[in-house]
């Protein structure tokens, strides 16, 4: 079964509000094993709403609409939909009573235009709004369903799961297909390289759809299979994930809802290892990410943002002569930062990052984007250097990513180049 999404509101087409309703509707529709045929946004404009509806209904079995159900004059969605189908409006007494009760309970002042929110096109089934005033409705025309909800995201979210999805499942019982999804997260490789490496794999032949979503600094691959049988869908996705893992193993850092920092935190905790971090160009970002993980106090002993040369000497014990001779951004300094923070923190591991985030400060030998990341464990210290592209923020984010990857590779026993 195919579903279309129509979001309505001048605030969307003028760019004042970002359309977040579509995103969660898409996710819910996919979870049901249905397909999204198209998504569209139009302003509060009767003819445009009519044209959009006709266009979507030509391609989909159902359309889910949000926005413009309020009491004010600019909320015209109900009228526009009724007009599009040549239907009159009726007042639903149950809805009207519930809306009146809601006003009374909260001591809101009742104005005549509030009654508008209990009016629906003839033949429509009202959908209760447990978290707001404007009710929604669903309407069946020529075997297709039009389901309408208010624009306020918390209200739409609730009514989607409580009212709209159950109605669609009821109307299209045979469309219910099981869906299995596996997300594979990669880093340190470009999207086109991923594409090329995976080109020989026949995903379609395996009954799996492959989606690639760059989400800097990661690439997420989504493997999706749909089938009448849940086990079959899951088995297909599992087989496809094995094929992807074989080809891209060294770039994969997490699956599904896992994050890089979450994986690193789990490894540190499992191995009972403690960590101290010294950050220069990343300004605390590595530590910020690690402390997003609940329970990070189990492994993170301390972190220092040592931005100046003086702080690198004072707090980490990096000799001034080393910084003077090789520079604050150098392999030598990075190594001594990692070893220094480890020694001072009395931890198993010391992680350090130093680099040039730009836009100034670059030289021919060390251009903007040069980053050194070092990891010390008391026996050896590894240091990797990178030349990262982009503005300050991008360089910081990428540097934090590579620092966490270095740590993850170390913890999972991978070799370093
Ligand atoms: P209300 O009764 O609250 O007026 P409504 O159905 O009329 O409900 P709108 O007036 O269209 O809803 O939108 C209410 C608010 O919800 C808007 O100010 C906007 O911030 C937000 N909103 C509307 N549509 C979307 C959307 N597609 N994505 C995210 N937010 C939205
Ligand atoms: Mg409104």
mmCIF file of C-alpha atoms in Angstrom, residues 93-348:
data_model
loop_
_atom_site.group_PDB
_atom_site.id
_atom_site.type_symbol
_atom_site.label_atom_id
_atom_site.label_comp_id
_atom_site.label_asym_id
_atom_site.label_seq_id
_atom_site.Cartn_x
_atom_site.Cartn_y
_atom_site.Cartn_z
ATOM 1 C CA UNK A 93 -21.997 16.788 18.567
ATOM 2 C CA UNK A 94 -19.674 14.459 20.482
ATOM 3 C CA UNK A 95 -16.597 16.373 19.344
ATOM 4 C CA UNK A 96 -18.285 19.711 20.106
ATOM 5 C CA UNK A 97 -19.178 18.569 23.612
ATOM 6 C CA UNK A 98 -15.640 17.308 24.271
ATOM 7 C CA UNK A 99 -14.118 20.570 23.061
ATOM 8 C CA UNK A 100 -16.527 22.580 25.275
ATOM 9 C CA UNK A 101 -15.600 20.408 28.266
ATOM 10 C CA UNK A 102 -11.923 20.967 27.591
ATOM 11 C CA UNK A 103 -12.463 24.730 27.593
ATOM 12 C CA UNK A 104 -14.522 24.597 30.805
ATOM 13 C CA UNK A 105 -11.949 22.461 32.584
ATOM 14 C CA UNK A 106 -9.159 24.891 31.773
ATOM 15 C CA UNK A 107 -11.253 28.044 32.224
ATOM 16 C CA UNK A 108 -10.577 29.065 28.623
ATOM 17 C CA UNK A 109 -12.898 31.659 27.154
ATOM 18 C CA UNK A 110 -15.236 30.085 24.586
ATOM 19 C CA UNK A 111 -15.561 32.023 21.352
ATOM 20 C CA UNK A 112 -17.922 31.134 18.518
ATOM 21 C CA UNK A 113 -15.144 30.175 16.100
ATOM 22 C CA UNK A 114 -14.109 27.315 18.399
ATOM 23 C CA UNK A 115 -17.169 25.400 17.243
ATOM 24 C CA UNK A 116 -15.433 25.273 13.854
ATOM 25 C CA UNK A 117 -13.106 22.642 15.266
ATOM 26 C CA UNK A 118 -15.997 20.191 15.603
ATOM 27 C CA UNK A 119 -17.021 20.568 11.947
ATOM 28 C CA UNK A 120 -16.108 17.893 9.428
ATOM 29 C CA UNK A 121 -16.900 17.075 5.807
ATOM 30 C CA UNK A 122 -19.999 14.874 5.400
ATOM 31 C CA UNK A 123 -19.145 11.204 5.790
ATOM 32 C CA UNK A 124 -15.942 11.926 7.737
ATOM 33 C CA UNK A 125 -15.084 10.023 10.894
ATOM 34 C CA UNK A 126 -13.757 12.393 13.603
ATOM 35 C CA UNK A 127 -10.408 11.605 15.240
ATOM 36 C CA UNK A 128 -10.158 12.696 18.877
ATOM 37 C CA UNK A 129 -7.316 14.954 19.972
ATOM 38 C CA UNK A 130 -6.260 13.882 23.473
ATOM 39 C CA UNK A 131 -3.615 16.628 23.791
ATOM 40 C CA UNK A 132 -5.193 19.660 22.109
ATOM 41 C CA UNK A 133 -8.429 21.227 20.916
ATOM 42 C CA UNK A 134 -8.565 20.728 17.165
ATOM 43 C CA UNK A 135 -9.971 17.312 16.281
ATOM 44 C CA UNK A 136 -8.910 15.543 13.135
ATOM 45 C CA UNK A 137 -10.903 13.356 10.786
ATOM 46 C CA UNK A 138 -10.628 10.648 8.201
ATOM 47 C CA UNK A 139 -12.642 10.437 5.037
ATOM 48 C CA UNK A 140 -13.120 7.615 2.567
ATOM 49 C CA UNK A 141 -13.497 8.545 -1.112
ATOM 50 C CA UNK A 142 -13.402 6.063 -3.997
ATOM 51 C CA UNK A 143 -11.756 3.447 -1.810
ATOM 52 C CA UNK A 144 -9.029 5.856 -0.704
ATOM 53 C CA UNK A 145 -8.539 7.405 2.718
ATOM 54 C CA UNK A 146 -7.781 11.020 3.539
ATOM 55 C CA UNK A 147 -6.700 11.391 7.189
ATOM 56 C CA UNK A 148 -6.297 14.884 8.604
ATOM 57 C CA UNK A 149 -4.582 16.022 11.828
ATOM 58 C CA UNK A 150 -3.593 19.381 13.373
ATOM 59 C CA UNK A 151 -0.172 20.842 12.621
ATOM 60 C CA UNK A 152 1.131 20.980 16.194
ATOM 61 C CA UNK A 153 3.709 18.154 16.266
ATOM 62 C CA UNK A 154 2.837 16.660 19.696
ATOM 63 C CA UNK A 155 -0.826 16.519 18.726
ATOM 64 C CA UNK A 156 -0.180 15.055 15.282
ATOM 65 C CA UNK A 157 2.167 12.440 16.700
ATOM 66 C CA UNK A 158 -0.378 11.221 19.231
ATOM 67 C CA UNK A 159 -3.287 11.218 16.777
ATOM 68 C CA UNK A 160 -1.236 9.410 14.155
ATOM 69 C CA UNK A 161 -0.678 6.411 16.414
ATOM 70 C CA UNK A 162 -4.045 6.542 18.211
ATOM 71 C CA UNK A 163 -6.365 7.365 15.331
ATOM 72 C CA UNK A 164 -4.864 7.387 11.856
ATOM 73 C CA UNK A 165 -2.727 4.245 11.770
ATOM 74 C CA UNK A 166 -5.487 2.048 13.280
ATOM 75 C CA UNK A 167 -7.967 3.336 10.702
ATOM 76 C CA UNK A 168 -5.550 2.673 7.828
ATOM 77 C CA UNK A 169 -4.827 -0.825 9.117
ATOM 78 C CA UNK A 170 -8.557 -1.464 9.308
ATOM 79 C CA UNK A 171 -9.189 -0.156 5.777
ATOM 80 C CA UNK A 172 -6.234 -1.938 4.174
ATOM 81 C CA UNK A 173 -5.906 -5.188 6.130
ATOM 82 C CA UNK A 174 -4.066 -7.014 3.365
ATOM 83 C CA UNK A 175 -1.465 -4.289 2.980
ATOM 84 C CA UNK A 176 0.030 -5.087 6.355
ATOM 85 C CA UNK A 177 3.461 -6.453 5.484
ATOM 86 C CA UNK A 178 6.236 -7.039 7.888
ATOM 87 C CA UNK A 179 9.300 -4.940 7.554
ATOM 88 C CA UNK A 180 12.820 -5.579 8.773
ATOM 89 C CA UNK A 181 15.443 -2.840 8.814
ATOM 90 C CA UNK A 182 19.139 -2.908 9.622
ATOM 91 C CA UNK A 183 21.180 0.282 9.827
ATOM 92 C CA UNK A 184 24.931 0.046 9.284
ATOM 93 C CA UNK A 185 27.052 3.063 10.274
ATOM 94 C CA UNK A 186 30.334 3.787 8.526
ATOM 95 C CA UNK A 187 33.016 6.402 8.825
ATOM 96 C CA UNK A 188 36.264 7.363 7.130
ATOM 97 C CA UNK A 189 35.072 6.531 3.614
ATOM 98 C CA UNK A 190 33.256 8.569 0.977
ATOM 99 C CA UNK A 191 29.747 7.832 -0.232
ATOM 100 C CA UNK A 192 30.848 7.184 -3.802
ATOM 101 C CA UNK A 193 33.471 4.674 -2.650
ATOM 102 C CA UNK A 194 30.827 2.847 -0.620
ATOM 103 C CA UNK A 195 28.640 2.796 -3.693
ATOM 104 C CA UNK A 196 31.420 1.367 -5.846
ATOM 105 C CA UNK A 197 32.437 -1.278 -3.330
ATOM 106 C CA UNK A 198 28.855 -2.457 -2.934
ATOM 107 C CA UNK A 199 28.038 -2.346 -6.666
ATOM 108 C CA UNK A 200 28.722 -6.094 -7.199
ATOM 109 C CA UNK A 201 26.284 -7.091 -4.433
ATOM 110 C CA UNK A 202 22.864 -8.008 -5.824
ATOM 111 C CA UNK A 203 20.663 -6.531 -3.084
ATOM 112 C CA UNK A 204 17.534 -6.623 -5.261
ATOM 113 C CA UNK A 205 18.146 -10.319 -5.867
ATOM 114 C CA UNK A 206 18.271 -10.800 -2.103
ATOM 115 C CA UNK A 207 14.923 -9.016 -1.740
ATOM 116 C CA UNK A 208 16.493 -6.115 0.087
ATOM 117 C CA UNK A 209 16.417 -2.389 -0.628
ATOM 118 C CA UNK A 210 19.656 -0.505 0.060
ATOM 119 C CA UNK A 211 19.548 3.160 1.057
ATOM 120 C CA UNK A 212 22.635 5.286 1.676
ATOM 121 C CA UNK A 213 22.308 8.370 3.877
ATOM 122 C CA UNK A 214 25.348 10.553 4.477
ATOM 123 C CA UNK A 215 24.991 12.124 7.905
ATOM 124 C CA UNK A 216 28.334 13.828 8.532
ATOM 125 C CA UNK A 217 30.677 12.513 9.877
ATOM 126 C CA UNK A 218 29.043 9.157 9.198
ATOM 127 C CA UNK A 219 27.348 7.353 6.365
ATOM 128 C CA UNK A 220 24.332 5.294 7.297
ATOM 129 C CA UNK A 221 23.338 2.367 5.143
ATOM 130 C CA UNK A 222 19.771 1.162 5.595
ATOM 131 C CA UNK A 223 18.884 -2.358 4.531
ATOM 132 C CA UNK A 224 15.130 -2.898 4.306
ATOM 133 C CA UNK A 225 13.135 -6.016 3.464
ATOM 134 C CA UNK A 226 9.373 -6.391 3.338
ATOM 135 C CA UNK A 227 7.523 -9.672 3.427
ATOM 136 C CA UNK A 228 4.256 -11.216 4.554
ATOM 137 C CA UNK A 229 6.381 -13.176 7.033
ATOM 138 C CA UNK A 230 8.465 -11.326 9.628
ATOM 139 C CA UNK A 231 11.072 -14.083 9.893
ATOM 140 C CA UNK A 232 11.672 -14.033 6.139
ATOM 141 C CA UNK A 233 12.098 -10.257 6.104
ATOM 142 C CA UNK A 234 14.578 -10.448 8.981
ATOM 143 C CA UNK A 235 16.529 -13.300 7.389
ATOM 144 C CA UNK A 236 16.943 -11.320 4.137
ATOM 145 C CA UNK A 237 18.217 -8.274 5.969
ATOM 146 C CA UNK A 238 20.621 -10.397 8.001
ATOM 147 C CA UNK A 239 22.080 -11.962 4.833
ATOM 148 C CA UNK A 240 22.471 -8.533 3.213
ATOM 149 C CA UNK A 241 24.178 -7.179 6.368
ATOM 150 C CA UNK A 242 26.696 -10.030 6.185
ATOM 151 C CA UNK A 243 27.469 -9.113 2.556
ATOM 152 C CA UNK A 244 27.983 -5.443 3.485
ATOM 153 C CA UNK A 245 30.136 -6.321 6.500
ATOM 154 C CA UNK A 246 32.392 -8.536 4.370
ATOM 155 C CA UNK A 247 33.122 -5.672 1.996
ATOM 156 C CA UNK A 248 33.296 -2.715 4.364
ATOM 157 C CA UNK A 249 34.316 -4.240 7.681
ATOM 158 C CA UNK A 250 37.049 -1.780 8.564
ATOM 159 C CA UNK A 251 34.779 1.248 8.130
ATOM 160 C CA UNK A 252 31.806 -0.058 10.114
ATOM 161 C CA UNK A 253 31.617 1.229 13.666
ATOM 162 C CA UNK A 254 28.036 0.597 14.757
ATOM 163 C CA UNK A 255 24.675 -0.922 13.887
ATOM 164 C CA UNK A 256 21.094 0.292 14.302
ATOM 165 C CA UNK A 257 20.652 2.735 17.194
ATOM 166 C CA UNK A 258 24.243 2.436 18.443
ATOM 167 C CA UNK A 259 26.554 5.448 18.309
ATOM 168 C CA UNK A 260 30.332 5.560 18.007
ATOM 169 C CA UNK A 261 30.684 7.035 21.501
ATOM 170 C CA UNK A 262 28.278 4.387 22.827
ATOM 171 C CA UNK A 263 30.340 1.586 21.286
ATOM 172 C CA UNK A 264 33.588 3.050 22.673
ATOM 173 C CA UNK A 265 32.004 3.468 26.114
ATOM 174 C CA UNK A 266 30.768 -0.122 26.113
ATOM 175 C CA UNK A 267 34.227 -1.425 25.164
ATOM 176 C CA UNK A 268 35.981 0.631 27.863
ATOM 177 C CA UNK A 269 33.465 -0.474 30.493
ATOM 178 C CA UNK A 270 33.609 -4.117 29.466
ATOM 179 C CA UNK A 271 37.417 -4.129 29.586
ATOM 180 C CA UNK A 272 37.516 -2.158 32.859
ATOM 181 C CA UNK A 273 39.824 0.452 31.335
ATOM 182 C CA UNK A 274 40.008 4.095 32.380
ATOM 183 C CA UNK A 275 40.581 7.055 30.093
ATOM 184 C CA UNK A 276 41.928 10.595 30.303
ATOM 185 C CA UNK A 277 41.561 12.987 27.372
ATOM 186 C CA UNK A 278 43.566 16.048 26.320
ATOM 187 C CA UNK A 279 41.923 18.177 23.677
ATOM 188 C CA UNK A 280 43.278 21.135 21.770
ATOM 189 C CA UNK A 281 41.587 21.770 18.405
ATOM 190 C CA UNK A 282 38.477 19.758 19.331
ATOM 191 C CA UNK A 283 37.780 22.083 22.264
ATOM 192 C CA UNK A 284 36.142 19.410 24.399
ATOM 193 C CA UNK A 285 34.056 17.787 21.676
ATOM 194 C CA UNK A 286 35.535 14.313 22.197
ATOM 195 C CA UNK A 287 34.691 14.509 25.893
ATOM 196 C CA UNK A 288 31.272 15.983 25.146
ATOM 197 C CA UNK A 289 30.445 12.981 22.996
ATOM 198 C CA UNK A 290 31.785 10.453 25.513
ATOM 199 C CA UNK A 291 29.844 12.072 28.353
ATOM 200 C CA UNK A 292 26.625 11.795 26.313
ATOM 201 C CA UNK A 293 26.759 8.108 27.206
ATOM 202 C CA UNK A 294 25.107 7.250 30.540
ATOM 203 C CA UNK A 295 27.619 5.668 32.908
ATOM 204 C CA UNK A 296 30.630 7.416 31.346
ATOM 205 C CA UNK A 297 31.956 8.125 34.863
ATOM 206 C CA UNK A 298 32.898 4.438 35.005
ATOM 207 C CA UNK A 299 35.751 4.967 32.551
ATOM 208 C CA UNK A 300 36.311 8.704 32.066
ATOM 209 C CA UNK A 301 38.670 9.939 34.775
ATOM 210 C CA UNK A 302 39.338 13.462 33.478
ATOM 211 C CA UNK A 303 39.654 15.611 30.412
ATOM 212 C CA UNK A 304 41.510 18.842 29.801
ATOM 213 C CA UNK A 305 41.037 21.402 27.080
ATOM 214 C CA UNK A 306 44.618 22.548 26.632
ATOM 215 C CA UNK A 307 44.318 25.179 23.975
ATOM 216 C CA UNK A 308 47.402 27.309 24.618
ATOM 217 C CA UNK A 309 51.012 26.183 24.515
ATOM 218 C CA UNK A 310 51.318 27.159 28.179
ATOM 219 C CA UNK A 311 48.422 24.890 29.198
ATOM 220 C CA UNK A 312 49.955 21.984 27.304
ATOM 221 C CA UNK A 313 53.124 22.444 29.343
ATOM 222 C CA UNK A 314 51.492 23.322 32.670
ATOM 223 C CA UNK A 315 48.683 20.773 32.709
ATOM 224 C CA UNK A 316 50.135 17.935 30.640
ATOM 225 C CA UNK A 317 53.843 18.396 31.151
ATOM 226 C CA UNK A 318 54.673 18.752 27.464
ATOM 227 C CA UNK A 319 58.151 20.381 27.485
ATOM 228 C CA UNK A 320 58.156 23.914 26.082
ATOM 229 C CA UNK A 321 61.185 22.985 23.939
ATOM 230 C CA UNK A 322 59.206 20.249 22.168
ATOM 231 C CA UNK A 323 56.391 22.665 21.341
ATOM 232 C CA UNK A 324 58.986 25.267 20.311
ATOM 233 C CA UNK A 325 60.858 22.869 18.071
ATOM 234 C CA UNK A 326 58.040 20.850 16.460
ATOM 235 C CA UNK A 327 55.017 23.114 17.006
ATOM 236 C CA UNK A 328 51.827 22.712 19.059
ATOM 237 C CA UNK A 329 50.352 20.890 16.087
ATOM 238 C CA UNK A 330 52.797 18.054 15.590
ATOM 239 C CA UNK A 331 53.165 14.333 16.051
ATOM 240 C CA UNK A 332 55.648 14.931 18.894
ATOM 241 C CA UNK A 333 53.293 17.225 20.818
ATOM 242 C CA UNK A 334 50.253 14.975 20.288
ATOM 243 C CA UNK A 335 52.154 11.972 21.633
ATOM 244 C CA UNK A 336 53.364 13.874 24.706
ATOM 245 C CA UNK A 337 49.846 15.238 25.312
ATOM 246 C CA UNK A 338 48.412 11.710 25.314
ATOM 247 C CA UNK A 339 51.200 10.368 27.520
ATOM 248 C CA UNK A 340 50.991 13.412 29.811
ATOM 249 C CA UNK A 341 47.256 13.276 30.427
ATOM 250 C CA UNK A 342 47.474 9.534 31.005
ATOM 251 C CA UNK A 343 50.272 9.947 33.547
ATOM 252 C CA UNK A 344 48.591 12.824 35.398
ATOM 253 C CA UNK A 345 45.193 11.114 35.393
ATOM 254 C CA UNK A 346 46.659 7.737 36.460
ATOM 255 C CA UNK A 347 44.526 6.069 33.801
ATOM 256 C CA UNK A 348 45.006 3.056 31.555
#
